[in-house]
Amino acid sequence: MNILGISCGHNANVCLVRDGALVSHYEKERFTRVKDDAGNVDDLIRLLLDDHGLSLDEIDLVASSWPVWPERGVTGDLLDGVLYTSVFETSTHTMRLLGRPLPALMIPHHLGHCAYAFHLSGFGDADIIAVDAGGNFTASVVGHGSGSQVVIDHDLAPGSIGSLWSMASRDIFGDPLAAGKVMGLAPY
């Protein structure tokens, strides 16, 4: 099974997962030389497919948390359904991508964070917390993972420690995505 992952938010990227294994990952900023570049990734999709000798007909599923910031440009159009009936559960759709309809799985922002952390942790069962400035109407969640399943149990809204870091990095460095630089000031 070939799964094409796409993200159009900051650090826009595409990836190819074949039979459960990551095959390739292209981040937009590596090609445009614009740090944290966001927006449409049509060109990256074409490049990734071309580099692996694939056509869109060979993609079985598109996975995304689209749309993030439609004003910055997105990739694809949903052809059916409501994007999210819950910010804690995936939803299935048909997406038009590069002119072709494909099955798509929409993954809410924080469920994506939780799944990524859990599935790469090596644990069979674990509690999970995801904290950031925000995405898909929430900023911090608590959940659990067991086997191949990840479930979000609680939304910790309305607070967001991630927003505090974003504001501090914006005030100090003029960039809300520079929280790592703020943390780097700790020894001084």
Coordinates of N, CA and C in Angstrom, one line a residue:
M1 N 0.8 -1.2 0.0 CA 0.0 0.0 0.0 C 0.9 1.2 0.0
N2 N 0.6 2.2 -0.9 CA 1.3 3.4 -1.0 C 0.5 4.6 -0.4
I3 N 1.0 5.2 0.7 CA 0.3 6.3 1.3 C 1.1 7.6 1.1
L4 N 0.4 8.6 0.6 CA 1.1 9.9 0.4 C 0.6 10.8 1.5
G5 N 1.6 11.3 2.3 CA 1.3 12.2 3.4 C 1.6 13.6 2.9
I6 N 0.7 14.6 3.2 CA 0.9 16.0 2.8 C 0.6 16.9 4.0
S7 N 1.4 18.0 4.1 CA 1.1 19.0 5.1 C 1.4 20.3 4.4
C8 N 0.5 21.3 4.5 CA 0.7 22.6 3.9 C 1.0 23.7 4.9
G9 N 1.0 23.4 6.2 CA 1.3 24.4 7.2 C 2.8 24.7 7.2
H10 N 3.2 25.4 8.3 CA 4.6 25.8 8.4 C 5.4 24.5 8.4
N11 N 6.6 24.5 7.7 CA 7.3 23.3 7.5 C 6.6 22.3 6.5
A12 N 5.9 22.9 5.5 CA 5.1 22.1 4.6 C 6.0 21.0 4.0
N13 N 5.4 19.8 3.8 CA 6.2 18.6 3.4 C 5.3 17.6 2.8
V14 N 5.9 16.6 2.2 CA 5.2 15.4 1.6 C 6.1 14.2 2.0
C15 N 5.4 13.1 2.1 CA 6.1 11.9 2.4 C 5.5 10.7 1.7
L16 N 6.2 9.6 1.5 CA 5.7 8.4 0.9 C 5.9 7.3 1.9
V17 N 4.8 6.6 2.3 CA 4.9 5.5 3.2 C 4.4 4.3 2.4
R18 N 5.3 3.3 2.3 CA 4.9 2.0 1.5 C 4.9 0.9 2.5
D19 N 3.7 0.2 2.5 CA 3.5 -1.0 3.4 C 4.0 -0.7 4.8
G20 N 3.7 0.5 5.3 CA 3.9 0.8 6.7 C 5.3 1.4 7.0
A21 N 6.2 1.5 6.0 CA 7.5 2.0 6.2 C 7.7 3.3 5.5
L22 N 8.3 4.3 6.1 CA 8.6 5.6 5.5 C 9.7 5.3 4.4
V23 N 9.3 5.7 3.2 CA 10.2 5.5 2.1 C 11.0 6.8 1.8
S24 N 10.2 8.0 1.8 CA 10.8 9.2 1.4 C 10.1 10.4 2.1
H25 N 10.8 11.5 2.3 CA 10.2 12.7 2.9 C 10.9 13.9 2.3
Y26 N 10.1 14.8 1.8 CA 10.6 16.1 1.2 C 10.0 17.2 2.0
E27 N 10.8 18.1 2.5 CA 10.3 19.3 3.2 C 10.5 20.5 2.2
K28 N 9.5 21.3 2.1 CA 9.4 22.4 1.2 C 10.6 23.4 1.3
E29 N 11.0 23.7 2.6 CA 12.0 24.7 2.8 C 13.4 24.2 2.2
R30 N 13.6 22.9 2.1 CA 14.8 22.4 1.5 C 15.0 22.7 0.1
F31 N 13.8 22.9 -0.6 CA 13.8 23.2 -2.0 C 13.7 24.7 -2.3
T32 N 12.9 25.4 -1.5 CA 12.7 26.9 -1.7 C 13.7 27.7 -0.9
R33 N 14.4 27.2 0.1 CA 15.3 27.9 0.9 C 14.6 29.0 1.7
V34 N 13.4 28.8 2.0 CA 12.6 29.7 2.8 C 12.3 29.0 4.1
K35 N 12.9 29.4 5.2 CA 12.7 28.7 6.5 C 11.2 28.6 6.9
D36 N 10.8 27.4 7.3 CA 9.5 27.1 7.7 C 8.4 27.4 6.6
D37 N 8.8 27.2 5.4 CA 8.0 27.5 4.2 C 6.6 26.8 4.4
A38 N 5.6 27.4 4.0 CA 4.2 26.9 4.0 C 3.5 27.0 2.7
G39 N 2.4 26.3 2.6 CA 1.6 26.5 1.4 C 1.5 25.3 0.5
N40 N 1.2 25.5 -0.8 CA 1.0 24.5 -1.8 C 2.2 23.6 -2.0
V41 N 2.0 22.3 -2.0 CA 3.1 21.3 -2.2 C 2.9 20.5 -3.5
D42 N 2.2 21.0 -4.4 CA 2.0 20.2 -5.7 C 3.3 19.8 -6.3
D43 N 4.2 20.8 -6.4 CA 5.5 20.5 -7.0 C 6.3 19.4 -6.3
L44 N 6.2 19.4 -4.9 CA 6.9 18.4 -4.2 C 6.3 17.0 -4.4
I45 N 5.0 17.0 -4.6 CA 4.3 15.7 -4.9 C 4.8 15.2 -6.2
R46 N 4.8 16.0 -7.2 CA 5.3 15.6 -8.5 C 6.7 15.1 -8.5
L47 N 7.6 15.8 -7.7 CA 9.0 15.4 -7.6 C 9.1 14.1 -6.9
L48 N 8.4 13.9 -5.8 CA 8.5 12.7 -5.0 C 8.0 11.5 -5.9
L49 N 6.9 11.6 -6.5 CA 6.3 10.5 -7.4 C 7.3 10.2 -8.5
D50 N 7.9 11.3 -9.1 CA 8.8 11.1 -10.2 C 10.1 10.4 -9.7
D51 N 10.6 10.8 -8.6 CA 11.8 10.2 -8.0 C 11.6 8.7 -7.7
H52 N 10.4 8.3 -7.4 CA 10.1 6.9 -7.1 C 9.4 6.1 -8.2
G53 N 9.4 6.8 -9.4 CA 8.8 6.1 -10.5 C 7.3 5.7 -10.4
L54 N 6.6 6.6 -9.6 CA 5.2 6.3 -9.4 C 4.3 7.3 -10.1
S55 N 3.0 6.9 -10.3 CA 2.0 7.9 -10.7 C 1.0 8.0 -9.6
L56 N 0.1 9.0 -9.7 CA -1.0 9.1 -8.7 C -1.9 7.9 -8.7
D57 N -2.0 7.2 -9.8 CA -2.8 6.0 -9.9 C -2.3 4.9 -8.9
E58 N -1.0 5.0 -8.6 CA -0.4 4.0 -7.7 C -0.5 4.4 -6.2
I59 N -1.1 5.6 -5.9 CA -1.3 6.0 -4.5 C -2.6 5.5 -4.0
D60 N -2.6 4.7 -2.9 CA -3.8 4.1 -2.4 C -4.6 5.0 -1.4
L61 N -3.8 6.0 -0.8 CA -4.4 6.8 0.2 C -3.6 8.1 0.4
V62 N -4.3 9.2 0.6 CA -3.7 10.5 1.0 C -4.0 10.7 2.4
A63 N -3.0 11.0 3.2 CA -3.2 11.3 4.7 C -2.7 12.8 4.9
S64 N -3.6 13.6 5.6 CA -3.2 15.0 5.8 C -4.0 15.5 6.9
S65 N -3.6 16.7 7.4 CA -4.4 17.4 8.4 C -4.9 18.7 7.7
W66 N -4.8 18.8 6.4 CA -5.3 19.9 5.6 C -6.7 20.3 6.0
P67 N -7.1 21.6 5.8 CA -6.3 22.7 5.5 C -5.7 23.4 6.8
V68 N -4.6 24.0 6.7 CA -4.0 24.7 7.8 C -4.3 26.2 7.7
W69 N -3.7 26.8 6.7 CA -3.9 28.2 6.4 C -4.2 28.3 5.0
P70 N -5.5 28.2 4.6 CA -5.9 28.3 3.2 C -5.4 29.5 2.5
E71 N -5.2 30.6 3.2 CA -4.7 31.9 2.6 C -3.3 31.7 2.1
R72 N -2.5 30.8 2.6 CA -1.1 30.6 2.1 C -1.0 29.6 1.0
G73 N -2.2 29.0 0.6 CA -2.2 28.0 -0.5 C -2.2 26.6 0.1
V74 N -3.1 25.8 -0.5 CA -3.2 24.4 -0.1 C -3.0 23.5 -1.3
T75 N -2.9 22.3 -1.0 CA -2.8 21.3 -2.0 C -4.1 20.4 -2.0
G76 N -4.8 20.3 -3.1 CA -5.9 19.4 -3.1 C -7.2 20.1 -2.7
D77 N -8.3 19.4 -3.0 CA -9.7 19.8 -2.6 C -10.4 18.7 -2.1
L78 N -11.2 18.9 -1.0 CA -12.1 17.8 -0.5 C -13.3 17.8 -1.4
L79 N -13.7 16.6 -1.8 CA -14.8 16.5 -2.7 C -16.1 16.0 -2.0
D80 N -16.0 15.6 -0.7 CA -17.1 15.1 0.0 C -17.0 15.3 1.5
G81 N -18.1 15.3 2.2 CA -18.1 15.2 3.7 C -17.7 16.5 4.4
V82 N -17.8 16.5 5.7 CA -17.4 17.5 6.6 C -16.0 17.2 7.0
L83 N -15.2 18.3 7.0 CA -13.8 18.1 7.2 C -13.5 17.4 8.6
Y84 N -14.1 18.0 9.7 CA -13.9 17.3 11.0 C -15.2 17.3 11.7
T85 N -15.7 16.2 12.0 CA -16.9 16.1 12.9 C -16.4 16.2 14.4
S86 N -15.2 15.8 14.6 CA -14.5 15.9 15.9 C -13.0 16.2 15.7
V87 N -12.5 17.0 16.5 CA -11.1 17.3 16.4 C -10.2 16.2 17.0
F88 N -10.8 15.2 17.4 CA -10.1 14.0 18.0 C -10.2 12.7 17.3
E89 N -10.9 12.8 16.1 CA -11.0 11.5 15.3 C -10.8 11.8 13.9
T90 N -10.2 10.8 13.2 CA -9.9 10.9 11.8 C -11.3 10.9 11.0
S91 N -11.2 11.4 9.8 CA -12.4 11.3 8.9 C -11.9 10.9 7.5
T92 N -12.8 10.2 6.8 CA -12.4 9.7 5.5 C -13.2 10.5 4.4
H93 N -12.5 10.7 3.3 CA -13.0 11.6 2.3 C -12.5 11.2 0.9
T94 N -12.9 11.9 -0.1 CA -12.3 11.8 -1.4 C -11.6 13.2 -1.6
M95 N -10.4 13.2 -2.0 CA -9.7 14.4 -2.3 C -9.2 14.5 -3.7
R96 N -9.4 15.7 -4.3 CA -8.9 15.8 -5.7 C -7.5 16.4 -5.5
L97 N -6.5 15.6 -6.0 CA -5.1 16.0 -5.9 C -4.5 15.9 -7.3
L98 N -4.0 17.1 -7.7 CA -3.4 17.2 -9.1 C -4.4 16.7 -10.2
G99 N -5.6 17.0 -9.9 CA -6.7 16.7 -10.9 C -7.3 15.4 -10.8
R100 N -6.9 14.5 -9.9 CA -7.4 13.2 -9.7 C -8.1 13.0 -8.4
P101 N -9.2 12.3 -8.4 CA -9.8 11.9 -7.1 C -9.1 10.8 -6.4
L102 N -8.8 10.9 -5.1 CA -8.1 9.9 -4.4 C -8.8 9.7 -3.0
P103 N -8.8 8.5 -2.4 CA -9.2 8.3 -1.1 C -8.3 9.1 -0.1
A104 N -8.9 9.7 0.9 CA -8.1 10.6 1.8 C -8.5 10.3 3.3
L105 N -7.6 10.4 4.1 CA -7.8 10.3 5.6 C -7.3 11.6 6.2
M106 N -8.2 12.3 6.8 CA -7.9 13.6 7.4 C -7.6 13.3 8.9
I107 N -6.5 13.8 9.4 CA -6.0 13.5 10.7 C -5.9 14.8 11.5
P108 N -6.8 15.0 12.5 CA -6.7 16.2 13.3 C -5.3 16.5 13.9
H109 N -4.9 17.7 13.9 CA -3.6 18.2 14.3 C -3.0 17.5 15.5
H110 N -3.7 17.5 16.6 CA -3.1 17.0 17.9 C -3.2 15.4 17.9
L111 N -4.2 14.8 17.2 CA -4.1 13.4 17.1 C -2.9 13.0 16.3
G112 N -2.5 13.8 15.3 CA -1.3 13.5 14.6 C -0.1 13.6 15.5
H113 N 0.0 14.6 16.3 CA 1.1 14.7 17.3 C 1.2 13.5 18.2
C114 N 0.0 13.1 18.7 CA 0.0 12.0 19.7 C 0.4 10.7 19.0
A115 N -0.1 10.4 17.8 CA 0.2 9.2 17.1 C 1.7 9.1 16.7
Y116 N 2.2 10.2 16.3 CA 3.6 10.3 15.9 C 4.5 9.9 17.2
A117 N 4.2 10.6 18.3 CA 5.0 10.3 19.5 C 4.8 8.9 20.0
F118 N 3.6 8.4 20.0 CA 3.4 7.0 20.5 C 4.0 6.0 19.6
H119 N 3.7 6.0 18.3 CA 4.2 5.0 17.4 C 5.7 4.9 17.3
L120 N 6.4 6.0 17.5 CA 7.8 6.0 17.4 C 8.5 5.8 18.8
S121 N 7.7 5.7 19.9 CA 8.2 5.6 21.2 C 8.8 4.2 21.5
G122 N 8.3 3.2 20.9 CA 8.7 1.8 21.2 C 7.8 1.2 22.3
F123 N 6.9 2.0 22.9 CA 6.1 1.4 24.0 C 4.8 0.8 23.3
G124 N 4.3 -0.3 24.0 CA 3.1 -0.9 23.5 C 1.9 -0.3 24.1
D125 N 2.0 0.3 25.3 CA 1.0 1.1 25.9 C 1.6 2.3 26.6
A126 N 1.0 3.5 26.5 CA 1.5 4.7 27.1 C 0.5 5.8 27.1
D127 N 0.6 6.6 28.1 CA -0.2 7.9 28.2 C 0.6 8.9 27.3
I128 N -0.2 9.8 26.8 CA 0.4 10.8 25.8 C -0.1 12.2 26.1
I129 N 0.8 13.1 26.0 CA 0.4 14.5 26.1 C 1.0 15.3 24.9
A130 N 0.2 16.1 24.3 CA 0.7 16.9 23.2 C 0.3 18.4 23.5
V131 N 1.4 19.2 23.5 CA 1.2 20.6 23.9 C 1.9 21.5 22.8
D132 N 1.2 22.4 22.2 CA 1.8 23.3 21.3 C 0.9 24.6 21.3
A133 N 1.2 25.5 20.4 CA 0.5 26.8 20.4 C -0.9 26.6 19.9
G134 N -1.2 25.6 19.1 CA -2.5 25.4 18.6 C -2.6 24.8 17.3
G135 N -3.8 24.2 17.0 CA -4.1 23.6 15.7 C -5.4 22.9 15.8
N136 N -6.2 23.1 14.8 CA -7.6 22.5 14.7 C -8.4 22.7 16.0
F137 N -8.4 24.0 16.4 CA -9.3 24.4 17.5 C -8.9 24.0 18.9
T138 N -7.7 23.5 19.1 CA -7.2 23.2 20.5 C -5.7 23.4 20.5
A139 N -5.2 23.3 21.7 CA -3.7 23.5 21.9 C -3.0 22.4 22.7
S140 N -3.7 21.8 23.6 CA -3.1 20.8 24.4 C -4.1 19.7 24.7
V141 N -3.6 18.4 24.5 CA -4.5 17.3 24.7 C -3.8 16.2 25.5
V142 N -4.5 15.3 26.2 CA -4.0 14.2 26.8 C -4.7 12.9 26.2
G143 N -4.0 11.9 26.0 CA -4.6 10.7 25.4 C -3.8 9.5 25.8
H144 N -4.0 8.4 25.2 CA -3.3 7.1 25.4 C -3.2 6.3 24.1
G145 N -2.1 5.5 24.1 CA -1.9 4.6 23.0 C -1.8 3.2 23.5
S146 N -2.3 2.3 22.7 CA -2.3 0.9 23.0 C -2.3 0.1 21.7
G147 N -1.2 -0.7 21.5 CA -1.1 -1.4 20.3 C -1.0 -0.5 19.1
S148 N -1.9 -0.6 18.2 CA -1.9 0.3 17.0 C -2.9 1.5 17.2
Q149 N -3.6 1.6 18.3 CA -4.6 2.6 18.5 C -4.1 3.8 19.4
V150 N -4.5 5.0 19.0 CA -4.2 6.2 19.7 C -5.5 6.9 19.9
V151 N -5.9 7.3 21.1 CA -7.1 7.9 21.5 C -6.8 9.2 22.3
I152 N -7.5 10.3 21.9 CA -7.4 11.5 22.8 C -8.5 11.4 23.8
D153 N -8.2 11.6 25.1 CA -9.1 11.5 26.1 C -9.6 12.9 26.6
H154 N -8.8 13.9 26.6 CA -9.1 15.2 27.2 C -8.5 16.3 26.4
D155 N -9.3 17.3 26.2 CA -8.8 18.6 25.6 C -8.5 19.5 26.8
L156 N -7.3 20.0 26.9 CA -6.9 20.9 28.0 C -7.1 22.3 27.8
A157 N -7.9 22.7 26.8 CA -8.3 24.1 26.4 C -9.0 24.7 27.6
P158 N -8.9 26.0 27.8 CA -8.5 27.0 26.8 C -7.0 27.3 26.9
G159 N -6.3 26.9 27.9 CA -4.9 27.3 28.1 C -4.0 26.7 27.0
S160 N -2.9 27.5 26.8 CA -1.9 27.0 25.8 C -0.5 27.5 26.2
I161 N 0.3 26.7 26.9 CA 1.7 27.0 27.2 C 2.5 27.2 25.9
G162 N 2.1 26.6 24.8 CA 2.7 26.8 23.5 C 2.5 28.2 23.0
S163 N 1.4 28.8 23.3 CA 1.1 30.2 22.9 C 2.0 31.1 23.6
L164 N 2.3 30.8 24.9 CA 3.2 31.6 25.7 C 4.6 31.6 25.1
W165 N 5.1 30.4 24.7 CA 6.4 30.3 24.1 C 6.4 31.1 22.7
S166 N 5.3 31.0 22.0 CA 5.2 31.7 20.7 C 5.3 33.2 20.9
M167 N 4.6 33.7 21.9 CA 4.6 35.1 22.2 C 6.0 35.6 22.7
A168 N 6.6 34.8 23.5 CA 8.0 35.2 24.0 C 9.0 35.2 22.8
S169 N 8.9 34.2 22.0 CA 9.8 34.1 20.9 C 9.6 35.3 19.9
R170 N 8.3 35.6 19.7 CA 7.9 36.7 18.8 C 8.5 38.0 19.4
D171 N 8.3 38.2 20.7 CA 8.8 39.5 21.3 C 10.3 39.6 21.3
I172 N 11.0 38.5 21.5 CA 12.4 38.5 21.6 C 13.1 38.5 20.2
F173 N 12.6 37.6 19.4 CA 13.3 37.4 18.1 C 12.5 37.9 16.9
G174 N 11.2 38.3 17.1 CA 10.4 38.7 16.0 C 9.8 37.6 15.2
D175 N 9.9 36.4 15.7 CA 9.4 35.2 15.0 C 8.7 34.3 16.0
P176 N 7.4 34.0 15.8 CA 6.7 33.2 16.8 C 7.1 31.7 16.7
L177 N 7.8 31.3 15.7 CA 8.3 29.9 15.6 C 9.7 29.7 16.1
A178 N 10.2 30.7 16.9 CA 11.6 30.6 17.4 C 11.7 30.2 18.9
A179 N 10.7 29.4 19.3 CA 10.8 29.0 20.7 C 12.1 28.3 21.1
G180 N 12.7 27.5 20.2 CA 14.0 26.9 20.5 C 15.1 27.9 20.8
K181 N 15.0 29.0 20.2 CA 16.0 30.1 20.5 C 15.8 30.6 21.9
V182 N 14.5 30.8 22.3 CA 14.2 31.3 23.6 C 14.8 30.3 24.6
M183 N 14.5 29.0 24.4 CA 15.1 28.0 25.3 C 16.6 28.0 25.4
G184 N 17.2 28.3 24.2 CA 18.7 28.4 24.2 C 19.2 29.5 25.0
L185 N 18.4 30.5 25.4 CA 18.9 31.6 26.2 C 19.0 31.2 27.7
A186 N 18.5 30.0 28.1 CA 18.4 29.6 29.5 C 19.8 29.7 30.2
P187 N 20.9 29.3 29.6 CA 22.2 29.3 30.3 C 22.7 30.7 30.6
Y188 N 22.1 31.7 29.9 CA 22.6 33.1 30.0 C 21.9 33.8 31.1

